[in-house]
Coordinates of N, CA and C in Angstrom, one line a residue:
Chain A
X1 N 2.2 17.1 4.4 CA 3.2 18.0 4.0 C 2.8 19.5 4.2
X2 N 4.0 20.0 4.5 CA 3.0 21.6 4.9 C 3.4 22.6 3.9
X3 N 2.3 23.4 3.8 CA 2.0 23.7 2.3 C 2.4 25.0 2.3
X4 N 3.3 25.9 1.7 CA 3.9 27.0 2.1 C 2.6 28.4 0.9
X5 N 2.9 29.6 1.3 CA 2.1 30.5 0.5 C 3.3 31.7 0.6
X6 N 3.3 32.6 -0.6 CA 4.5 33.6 -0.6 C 3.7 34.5 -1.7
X7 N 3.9 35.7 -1.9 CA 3.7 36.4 -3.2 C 4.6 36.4 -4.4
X8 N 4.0 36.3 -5.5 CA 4.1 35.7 -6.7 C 5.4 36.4 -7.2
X9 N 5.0 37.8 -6.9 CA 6.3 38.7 -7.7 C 6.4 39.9 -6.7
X10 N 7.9 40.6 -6.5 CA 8.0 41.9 -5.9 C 8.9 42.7 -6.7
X11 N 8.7 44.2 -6.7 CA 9.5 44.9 -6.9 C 10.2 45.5 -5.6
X12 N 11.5 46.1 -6.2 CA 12.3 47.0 -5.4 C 13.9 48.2 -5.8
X13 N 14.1 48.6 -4.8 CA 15.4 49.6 -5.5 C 16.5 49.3 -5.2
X14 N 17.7 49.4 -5.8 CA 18.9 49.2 -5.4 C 18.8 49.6 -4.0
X15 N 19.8 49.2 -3.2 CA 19.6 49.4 -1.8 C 18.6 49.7 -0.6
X16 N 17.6 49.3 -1.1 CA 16.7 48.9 -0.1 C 16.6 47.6 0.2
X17 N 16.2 47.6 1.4 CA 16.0 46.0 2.6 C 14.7 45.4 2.1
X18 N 14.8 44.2 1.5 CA 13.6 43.3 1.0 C 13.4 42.7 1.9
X19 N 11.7 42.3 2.0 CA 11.4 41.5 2.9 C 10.5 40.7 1.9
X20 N 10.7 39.3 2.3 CA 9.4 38.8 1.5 C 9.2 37.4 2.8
X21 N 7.9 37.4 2.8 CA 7.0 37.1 3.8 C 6.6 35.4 3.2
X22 N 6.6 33.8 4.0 CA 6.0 33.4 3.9 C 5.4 32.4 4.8
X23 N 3.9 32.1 4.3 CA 2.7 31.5 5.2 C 3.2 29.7 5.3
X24 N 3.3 29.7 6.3 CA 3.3 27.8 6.4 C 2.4 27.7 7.5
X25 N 1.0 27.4 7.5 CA 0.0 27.2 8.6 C 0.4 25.9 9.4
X26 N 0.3 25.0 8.5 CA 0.6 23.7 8.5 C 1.8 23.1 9.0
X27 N 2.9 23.8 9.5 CA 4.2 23.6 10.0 C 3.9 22.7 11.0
X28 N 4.9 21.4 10.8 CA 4.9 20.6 12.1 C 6.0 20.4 12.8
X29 N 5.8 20.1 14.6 CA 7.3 19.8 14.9 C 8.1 19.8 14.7
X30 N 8.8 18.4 14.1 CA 10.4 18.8 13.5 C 10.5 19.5 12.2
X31 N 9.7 19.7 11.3 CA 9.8 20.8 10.4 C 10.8 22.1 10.4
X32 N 11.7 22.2 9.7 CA 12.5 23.4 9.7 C 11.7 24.7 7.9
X33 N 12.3 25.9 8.2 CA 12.4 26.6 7.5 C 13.2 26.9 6.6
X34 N 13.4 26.7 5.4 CA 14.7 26.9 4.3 C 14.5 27.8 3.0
X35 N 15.2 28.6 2.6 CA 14.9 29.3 1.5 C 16.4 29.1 0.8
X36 N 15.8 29.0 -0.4 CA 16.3 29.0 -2.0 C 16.4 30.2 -3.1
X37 N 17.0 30.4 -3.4 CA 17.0 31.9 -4.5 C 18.0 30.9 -5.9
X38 N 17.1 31.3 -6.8 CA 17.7 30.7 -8.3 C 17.2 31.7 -9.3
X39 N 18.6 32.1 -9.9 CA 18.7 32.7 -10.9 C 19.0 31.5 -12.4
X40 N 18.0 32.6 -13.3 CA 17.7 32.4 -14.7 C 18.6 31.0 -14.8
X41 N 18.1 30.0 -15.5 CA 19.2 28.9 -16.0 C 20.2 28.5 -14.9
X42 N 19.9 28.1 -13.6 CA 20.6 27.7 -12.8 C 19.6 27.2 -11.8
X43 N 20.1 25.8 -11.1 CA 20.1 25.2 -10.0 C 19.6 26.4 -9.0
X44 N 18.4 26.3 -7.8 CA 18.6 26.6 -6.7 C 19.7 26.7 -5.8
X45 N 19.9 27.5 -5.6 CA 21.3 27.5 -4.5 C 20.7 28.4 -3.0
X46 N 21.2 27.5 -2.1 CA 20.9 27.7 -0.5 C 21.0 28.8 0.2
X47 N 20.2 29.5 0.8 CA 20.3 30.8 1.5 C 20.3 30.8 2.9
X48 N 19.6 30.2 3.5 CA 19.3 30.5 4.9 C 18.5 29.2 5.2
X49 N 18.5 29.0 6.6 CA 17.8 27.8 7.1 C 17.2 28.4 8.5
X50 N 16.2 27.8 9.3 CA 15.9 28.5 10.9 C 14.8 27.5 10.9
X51 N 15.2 27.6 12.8 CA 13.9 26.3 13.4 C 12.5 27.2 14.1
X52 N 13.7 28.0 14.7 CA 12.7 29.4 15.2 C 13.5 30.6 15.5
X53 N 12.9 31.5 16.2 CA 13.7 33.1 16.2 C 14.0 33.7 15.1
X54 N 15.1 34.0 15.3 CA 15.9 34.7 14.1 C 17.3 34.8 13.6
X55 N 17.6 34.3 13.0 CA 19.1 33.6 12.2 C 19.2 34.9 10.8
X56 N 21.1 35.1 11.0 CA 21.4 35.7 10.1 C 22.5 34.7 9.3
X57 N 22.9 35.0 8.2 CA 24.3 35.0 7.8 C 24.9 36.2 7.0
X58 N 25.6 35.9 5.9 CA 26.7 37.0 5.4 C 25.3 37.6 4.3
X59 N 24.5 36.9 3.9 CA 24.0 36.8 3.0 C 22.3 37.4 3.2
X60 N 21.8 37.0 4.7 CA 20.0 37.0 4.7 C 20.1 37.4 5.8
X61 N 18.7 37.3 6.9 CA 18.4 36.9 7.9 C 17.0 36.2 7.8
X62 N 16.6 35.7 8.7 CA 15.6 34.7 8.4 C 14.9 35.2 9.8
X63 N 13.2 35.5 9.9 CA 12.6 36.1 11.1 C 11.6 34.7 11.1
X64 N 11.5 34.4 12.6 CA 10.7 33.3 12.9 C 9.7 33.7 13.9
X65 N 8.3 33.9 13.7 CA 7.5 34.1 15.2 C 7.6 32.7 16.0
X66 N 7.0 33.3 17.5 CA 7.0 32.2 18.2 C 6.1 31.1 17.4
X67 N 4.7 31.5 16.7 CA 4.0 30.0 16.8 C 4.3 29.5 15.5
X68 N 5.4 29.9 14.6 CA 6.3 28.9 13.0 C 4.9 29.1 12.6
X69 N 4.0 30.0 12.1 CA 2.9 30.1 10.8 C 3.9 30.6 10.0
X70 N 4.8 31.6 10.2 CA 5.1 32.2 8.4 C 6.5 32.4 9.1
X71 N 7.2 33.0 8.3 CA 8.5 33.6 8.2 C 8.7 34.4 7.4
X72 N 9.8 35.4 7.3 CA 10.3 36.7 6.6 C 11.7 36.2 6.4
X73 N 11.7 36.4 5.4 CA 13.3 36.5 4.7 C 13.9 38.3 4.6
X74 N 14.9 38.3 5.0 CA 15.2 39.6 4.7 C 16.5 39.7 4.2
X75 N 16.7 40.6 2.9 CA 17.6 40.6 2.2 C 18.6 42.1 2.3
X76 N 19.2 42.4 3.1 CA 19.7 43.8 3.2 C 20.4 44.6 2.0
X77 N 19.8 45.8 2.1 CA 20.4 46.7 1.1 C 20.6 45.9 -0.6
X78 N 19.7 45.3 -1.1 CA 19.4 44.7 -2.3 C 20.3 45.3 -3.6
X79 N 20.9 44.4 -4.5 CA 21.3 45.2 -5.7 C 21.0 44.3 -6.7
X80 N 21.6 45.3 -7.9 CA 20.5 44.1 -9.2 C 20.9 43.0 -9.2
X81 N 21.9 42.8 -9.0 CA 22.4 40.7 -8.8 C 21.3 39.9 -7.9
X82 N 20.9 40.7 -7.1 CA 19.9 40.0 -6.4 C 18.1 39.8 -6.9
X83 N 18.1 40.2 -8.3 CA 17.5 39.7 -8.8 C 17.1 38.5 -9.2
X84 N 15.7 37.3 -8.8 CA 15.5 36.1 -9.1 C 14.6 35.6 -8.3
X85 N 14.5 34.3 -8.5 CA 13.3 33.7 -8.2 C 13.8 33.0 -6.1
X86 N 12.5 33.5 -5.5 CA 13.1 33.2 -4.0 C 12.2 32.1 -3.6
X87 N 12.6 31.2 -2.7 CA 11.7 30.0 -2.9 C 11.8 29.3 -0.9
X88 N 10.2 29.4 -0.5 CA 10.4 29.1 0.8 C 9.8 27.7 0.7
X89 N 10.8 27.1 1.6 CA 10.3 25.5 1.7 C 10.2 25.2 3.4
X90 N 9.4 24.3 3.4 CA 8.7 24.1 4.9 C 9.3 22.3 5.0
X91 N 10.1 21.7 6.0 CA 9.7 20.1 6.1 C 11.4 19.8 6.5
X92 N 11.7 18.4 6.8 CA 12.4 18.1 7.3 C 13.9 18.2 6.0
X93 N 15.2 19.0 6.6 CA 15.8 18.8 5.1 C 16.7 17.9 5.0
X94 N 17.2 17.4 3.9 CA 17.7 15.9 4.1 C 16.4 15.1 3.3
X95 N 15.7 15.0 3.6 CA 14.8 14.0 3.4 C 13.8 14.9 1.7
X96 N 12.9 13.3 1.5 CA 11.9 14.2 0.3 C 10.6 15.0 0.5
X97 N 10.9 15.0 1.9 CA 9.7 15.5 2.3 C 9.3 17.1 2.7
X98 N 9.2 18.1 1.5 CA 9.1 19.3 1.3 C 8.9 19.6 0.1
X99 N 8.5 20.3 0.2 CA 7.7 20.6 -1.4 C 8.4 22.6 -2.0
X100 N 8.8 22.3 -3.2 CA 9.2 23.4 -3.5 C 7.7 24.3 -4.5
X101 N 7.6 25.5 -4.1 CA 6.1 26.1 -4.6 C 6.7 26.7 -5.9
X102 N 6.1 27.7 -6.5 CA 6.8 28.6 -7.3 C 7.5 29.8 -7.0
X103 N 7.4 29.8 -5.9 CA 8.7 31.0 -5.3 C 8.3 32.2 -5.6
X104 N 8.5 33.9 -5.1 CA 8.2 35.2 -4.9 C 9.8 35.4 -6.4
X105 N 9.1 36.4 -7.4 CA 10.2 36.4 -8.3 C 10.3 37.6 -8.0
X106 N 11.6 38.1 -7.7 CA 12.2 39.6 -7.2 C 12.9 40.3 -8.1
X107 N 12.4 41.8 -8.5 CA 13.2 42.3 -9.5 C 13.3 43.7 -9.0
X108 N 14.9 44.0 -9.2 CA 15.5 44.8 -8.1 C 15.5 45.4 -9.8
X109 N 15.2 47.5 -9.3 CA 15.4 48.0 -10.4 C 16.4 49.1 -9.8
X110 N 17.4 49.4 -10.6 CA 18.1 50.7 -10.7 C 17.9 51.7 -10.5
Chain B
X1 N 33.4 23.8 -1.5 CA 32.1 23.9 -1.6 C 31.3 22.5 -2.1
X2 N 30.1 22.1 -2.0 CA 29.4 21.0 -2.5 C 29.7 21.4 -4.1
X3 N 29.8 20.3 -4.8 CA 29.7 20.1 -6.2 C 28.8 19.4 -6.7
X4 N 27.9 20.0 -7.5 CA 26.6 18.5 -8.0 C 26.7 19.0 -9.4
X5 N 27.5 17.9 -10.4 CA 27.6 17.9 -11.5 C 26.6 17.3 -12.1
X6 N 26.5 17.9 -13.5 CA 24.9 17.0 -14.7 C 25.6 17.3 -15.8
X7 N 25.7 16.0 -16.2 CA 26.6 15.7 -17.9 C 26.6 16.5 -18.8
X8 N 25.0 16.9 -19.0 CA 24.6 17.9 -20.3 C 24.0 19.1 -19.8
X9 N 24.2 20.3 -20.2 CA 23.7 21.3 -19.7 C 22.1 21.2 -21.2
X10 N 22.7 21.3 -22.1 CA 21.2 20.9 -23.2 C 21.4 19.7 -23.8
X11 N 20.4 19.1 -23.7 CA 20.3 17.4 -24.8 C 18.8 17.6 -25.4
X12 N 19.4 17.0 -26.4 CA 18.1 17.4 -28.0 C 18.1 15.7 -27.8
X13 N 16.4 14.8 -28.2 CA 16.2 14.0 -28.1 C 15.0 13.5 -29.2
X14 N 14.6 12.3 -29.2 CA 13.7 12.3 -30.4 C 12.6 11.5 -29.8
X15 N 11.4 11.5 -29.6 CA 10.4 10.8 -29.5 C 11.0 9.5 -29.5
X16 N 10.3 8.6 -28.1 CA 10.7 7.1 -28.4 C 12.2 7.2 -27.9
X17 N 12.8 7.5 -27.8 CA 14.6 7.0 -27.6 C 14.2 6.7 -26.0
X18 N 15.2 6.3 -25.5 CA 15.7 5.9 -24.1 C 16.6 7.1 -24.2
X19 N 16.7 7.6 -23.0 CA 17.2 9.2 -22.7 C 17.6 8.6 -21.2
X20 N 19.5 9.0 -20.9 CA 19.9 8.9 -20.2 C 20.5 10.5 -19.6
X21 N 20.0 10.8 -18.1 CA 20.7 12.3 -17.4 C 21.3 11.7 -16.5
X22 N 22.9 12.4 -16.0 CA 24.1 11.7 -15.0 C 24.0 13.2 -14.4
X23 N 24.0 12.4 -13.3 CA 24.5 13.5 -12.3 C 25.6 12.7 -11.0
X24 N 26.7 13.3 -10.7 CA 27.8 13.2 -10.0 C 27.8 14.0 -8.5
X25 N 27.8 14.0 -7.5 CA 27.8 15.0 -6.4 C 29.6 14.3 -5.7
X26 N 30.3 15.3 -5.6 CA 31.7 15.4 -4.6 C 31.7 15.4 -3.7
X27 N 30.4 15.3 -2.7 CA 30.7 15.5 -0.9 C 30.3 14.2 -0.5
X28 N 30.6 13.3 -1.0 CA 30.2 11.8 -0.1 C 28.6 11.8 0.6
X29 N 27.3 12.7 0.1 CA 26.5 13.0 0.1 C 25.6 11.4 0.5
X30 N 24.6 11.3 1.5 CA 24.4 10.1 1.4 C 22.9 9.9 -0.2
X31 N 21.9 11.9 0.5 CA 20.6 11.7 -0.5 C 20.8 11.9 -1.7
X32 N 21.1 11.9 -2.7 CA 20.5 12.3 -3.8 C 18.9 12.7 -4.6
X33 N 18.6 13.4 -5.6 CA 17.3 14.2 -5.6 C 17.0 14.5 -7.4
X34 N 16.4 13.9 -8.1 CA 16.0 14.3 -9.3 C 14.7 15.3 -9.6
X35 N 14.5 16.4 -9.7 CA 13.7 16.8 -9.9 C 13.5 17.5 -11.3
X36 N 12.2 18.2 -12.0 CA 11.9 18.8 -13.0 C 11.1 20.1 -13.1
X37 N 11.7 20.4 -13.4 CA 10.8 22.3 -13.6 C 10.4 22.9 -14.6
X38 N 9.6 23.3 -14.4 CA 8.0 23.8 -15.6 C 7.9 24.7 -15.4
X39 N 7.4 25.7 -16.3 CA 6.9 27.5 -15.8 C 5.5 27.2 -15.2
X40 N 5.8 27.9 -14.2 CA 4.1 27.7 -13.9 C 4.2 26.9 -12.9
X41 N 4.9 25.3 -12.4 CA 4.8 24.5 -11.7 C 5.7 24.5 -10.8
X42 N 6.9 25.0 -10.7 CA 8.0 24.8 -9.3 C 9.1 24.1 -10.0
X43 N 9.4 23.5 -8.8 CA 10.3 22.3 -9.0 C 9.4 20.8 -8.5
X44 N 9.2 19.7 -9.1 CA 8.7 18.7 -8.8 C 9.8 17.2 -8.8
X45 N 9.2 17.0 -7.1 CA 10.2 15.9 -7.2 C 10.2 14.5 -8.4
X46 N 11.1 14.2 -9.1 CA 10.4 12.8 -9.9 C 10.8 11.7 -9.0
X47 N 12.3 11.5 -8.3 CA 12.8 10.2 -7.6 C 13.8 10.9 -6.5
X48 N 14.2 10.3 -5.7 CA 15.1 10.4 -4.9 C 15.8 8.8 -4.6
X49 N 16.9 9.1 -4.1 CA 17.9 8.0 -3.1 C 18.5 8.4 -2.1
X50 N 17.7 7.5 -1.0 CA 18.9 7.9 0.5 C 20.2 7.1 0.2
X51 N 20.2 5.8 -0.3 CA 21.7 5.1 -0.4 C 21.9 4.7 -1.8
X52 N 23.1 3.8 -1.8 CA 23.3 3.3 -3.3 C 22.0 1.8 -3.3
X53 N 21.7 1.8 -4.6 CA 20.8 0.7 -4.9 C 19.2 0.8 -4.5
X54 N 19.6 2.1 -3.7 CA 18.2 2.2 -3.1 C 17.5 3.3 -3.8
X55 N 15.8 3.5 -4.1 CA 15.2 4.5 -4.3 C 14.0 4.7 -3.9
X56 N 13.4 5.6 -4.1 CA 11.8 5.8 -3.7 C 11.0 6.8 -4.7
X57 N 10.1 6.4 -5.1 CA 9.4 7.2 -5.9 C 9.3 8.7 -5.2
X58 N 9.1 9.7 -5.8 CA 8.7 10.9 -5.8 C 7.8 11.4 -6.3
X59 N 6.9 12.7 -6.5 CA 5.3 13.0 -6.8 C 5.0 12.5 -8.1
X60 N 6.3 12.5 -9.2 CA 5.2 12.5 -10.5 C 6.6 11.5 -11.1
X61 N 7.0 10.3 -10.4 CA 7.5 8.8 -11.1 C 7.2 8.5 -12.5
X62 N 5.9 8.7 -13.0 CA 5.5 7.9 -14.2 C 6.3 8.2 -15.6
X63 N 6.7 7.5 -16.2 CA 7.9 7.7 -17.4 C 9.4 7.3 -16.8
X64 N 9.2 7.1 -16.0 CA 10.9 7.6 -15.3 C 11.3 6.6 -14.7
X65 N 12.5 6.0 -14.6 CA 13.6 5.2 -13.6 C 14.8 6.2 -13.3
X66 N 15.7 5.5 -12.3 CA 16.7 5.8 -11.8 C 17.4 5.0 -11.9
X67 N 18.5 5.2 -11.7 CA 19.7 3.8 -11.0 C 20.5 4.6 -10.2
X68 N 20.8 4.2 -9.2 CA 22.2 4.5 -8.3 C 23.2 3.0 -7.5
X69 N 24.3 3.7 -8.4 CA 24.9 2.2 -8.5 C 26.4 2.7 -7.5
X70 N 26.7 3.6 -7.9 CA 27.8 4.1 -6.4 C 27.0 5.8 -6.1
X71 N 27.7 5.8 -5.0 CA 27.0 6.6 -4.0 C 27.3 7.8 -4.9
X72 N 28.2 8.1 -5.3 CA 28.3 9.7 -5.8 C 27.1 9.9 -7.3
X73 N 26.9 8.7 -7.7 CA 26.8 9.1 -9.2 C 24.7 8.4 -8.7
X74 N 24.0 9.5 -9.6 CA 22.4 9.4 -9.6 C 22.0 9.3 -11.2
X75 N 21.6 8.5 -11.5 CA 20.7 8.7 -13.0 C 19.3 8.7 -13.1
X76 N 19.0 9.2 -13.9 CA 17.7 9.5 -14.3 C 17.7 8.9 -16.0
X77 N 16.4 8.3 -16.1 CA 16.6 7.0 -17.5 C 14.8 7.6 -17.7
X78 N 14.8 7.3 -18.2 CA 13.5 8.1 -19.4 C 13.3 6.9 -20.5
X79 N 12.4 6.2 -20.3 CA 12.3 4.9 -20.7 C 12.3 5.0 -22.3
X80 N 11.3 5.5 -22.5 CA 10.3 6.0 -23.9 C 10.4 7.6 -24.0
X81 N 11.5 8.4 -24.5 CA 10.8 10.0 -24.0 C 9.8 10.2 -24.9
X82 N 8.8 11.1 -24.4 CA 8.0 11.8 -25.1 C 8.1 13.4 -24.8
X83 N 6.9 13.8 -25.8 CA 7.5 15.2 -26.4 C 6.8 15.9 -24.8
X84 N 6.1 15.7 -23.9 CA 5.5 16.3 -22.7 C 6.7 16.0 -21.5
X85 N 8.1 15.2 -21.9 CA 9.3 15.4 -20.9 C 10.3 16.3 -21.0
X86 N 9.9 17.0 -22.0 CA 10.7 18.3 -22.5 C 10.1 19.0 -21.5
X87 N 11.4 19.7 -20.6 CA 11.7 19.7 -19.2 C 13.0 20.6 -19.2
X88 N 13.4 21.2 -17.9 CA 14.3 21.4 -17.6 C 14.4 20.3 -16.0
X89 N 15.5 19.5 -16.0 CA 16.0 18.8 -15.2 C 17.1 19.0 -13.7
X90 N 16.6 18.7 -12.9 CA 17.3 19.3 -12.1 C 17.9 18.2 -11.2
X91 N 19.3 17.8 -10.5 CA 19.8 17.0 -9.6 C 20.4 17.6 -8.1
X92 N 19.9 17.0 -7.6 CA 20.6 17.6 -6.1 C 20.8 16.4 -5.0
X93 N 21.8 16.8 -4.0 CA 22.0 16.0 -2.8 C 22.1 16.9 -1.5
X94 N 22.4 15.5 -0.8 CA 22.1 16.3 0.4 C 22.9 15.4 1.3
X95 N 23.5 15.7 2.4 CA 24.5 15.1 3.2 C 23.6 13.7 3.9
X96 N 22.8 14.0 5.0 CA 21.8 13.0 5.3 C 20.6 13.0 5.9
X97 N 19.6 11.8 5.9 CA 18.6 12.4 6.2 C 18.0 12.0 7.6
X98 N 18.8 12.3 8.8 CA 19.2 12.5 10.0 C 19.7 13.7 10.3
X99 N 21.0 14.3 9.5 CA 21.0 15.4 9.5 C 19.9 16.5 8.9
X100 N 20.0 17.8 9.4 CA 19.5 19.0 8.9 C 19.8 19.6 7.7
X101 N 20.4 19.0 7.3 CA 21.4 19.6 5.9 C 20.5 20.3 4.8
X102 N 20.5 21.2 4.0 CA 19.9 21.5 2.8 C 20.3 21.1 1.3
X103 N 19.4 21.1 0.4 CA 20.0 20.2 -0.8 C 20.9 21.3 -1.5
X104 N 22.1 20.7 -2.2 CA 22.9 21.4 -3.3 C 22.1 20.7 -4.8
X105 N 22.1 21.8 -5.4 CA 21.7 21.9 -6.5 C 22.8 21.7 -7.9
X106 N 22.8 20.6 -8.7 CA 23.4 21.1 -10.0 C 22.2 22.3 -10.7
X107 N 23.1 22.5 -12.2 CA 22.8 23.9 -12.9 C 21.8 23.3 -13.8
X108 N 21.6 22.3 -14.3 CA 20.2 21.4 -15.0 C 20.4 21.0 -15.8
X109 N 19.9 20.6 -16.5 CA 19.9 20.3 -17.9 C 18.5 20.5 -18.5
X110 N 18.7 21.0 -19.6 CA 17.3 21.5 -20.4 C 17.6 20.5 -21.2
X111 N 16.2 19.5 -21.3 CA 15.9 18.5 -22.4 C 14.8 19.0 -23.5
X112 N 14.9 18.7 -24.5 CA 13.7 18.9 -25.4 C 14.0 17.7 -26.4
X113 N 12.6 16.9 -26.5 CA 12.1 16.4 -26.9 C 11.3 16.4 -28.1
X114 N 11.8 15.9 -29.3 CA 11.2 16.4 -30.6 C 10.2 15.9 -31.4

């Protein structure tokens, strides 16, 4: 299983572009990229997904180098709702095979 | 949107009881996903199910059964609780596991164990 690394905690300001960075050395073939963000007393809820390159939605973008070691989540123009815990997971999704770490906890200040 | 309901948002329990958590998912989902979260630890899978009737252990099984008896509905059964499964509980599914899909998450249940 490939073992993901991310920093533990970040700060930032209302409207600034977060970036939080993570290591998956271990990435294998069909392995996809997925990130999670869960706030206080709630379920994980789904943010973004990517196999490679770079994928946006309403919500993120997701940056992929060519050789899948790490990925960047990027969060544009941040506000305090977007405070919480962000969580990068490496592995086939669907299946049990991925491991959730303790996630980069983000605290957007005013 | 995916729905993944959990019966109790808090259940108070007593050493020794049989401790039952329901969880329900709305999207005809095939996986379902029990996991538990600890400060400090993540989320840790305990069991999963790709179909009905069917399951597979997950990293830390011991204490724990399941049942899945129709496809929408997942349990989590806690044989004996003890006071170290005071936990927050977590259920999720997932459409299939052929597809790419990502898990939906219910909101948990906080158990404590007395």
């Amino acid at each position: 299983l490939a073992k993901t690394t991310q920093p533990i905690s970040m700060d930032s300001y209302e409207g600034q572009e977060v970036n939080i960075t993570c290591s998956h050395n271990n990435i294998a073939t069909n392995d996809y990229i997925t990130w999670y963000q869960q706030f206080p007393s709630q379920g994980p809820r789904f943010i973004i997904q990517g196999y490679k390159t770079k994928v946006t939605n309403e919500v993120a973008s997701l940056f992929i180098p060519a050789d899948r070691k790490s990925s960047t989540l990027s969060l544009p123009r941040v506000s305090l709702s977007d405070t919480a815990v962000y969580y990068c997971l490496v592995g086939v999704p669907g299946t049990y095979k991925y491991i959730f770490g303790t996630g980069t906890r983000l605290k957007v200040l005013a | 949107d995916v729905k993944v309901t959990q019966s109790s948002r808090y259940l108070v329990k007593r050493t020794g009881e049989k401790v039952f958590l329901e969880c329900v998912q709305d999207m005809d989902h095939e996986n379902m996903f029990w996991y538990r979260q600890d400060p400090g630890l993540g989320l840790r899978l305990i069991y999963f199910s790709y179909d009905v009737k069917m399951k597979e252990k997950g990293d830390i099984p011991e204490g724990y059964s399941v049942s899945r008896e129709k496809k929408e509905r997942f349990s989590l059964i806690l044989e004996s609780a003890s006071t170290n499964q005071t936990s927050m509980y977590l259920c999720a599914s997932s459409l299939s596991r052929v597809i790419a899909q990502p898990q939906h998450f219910g909101d948990g249940t906080r158990l404590s164990i007395l």
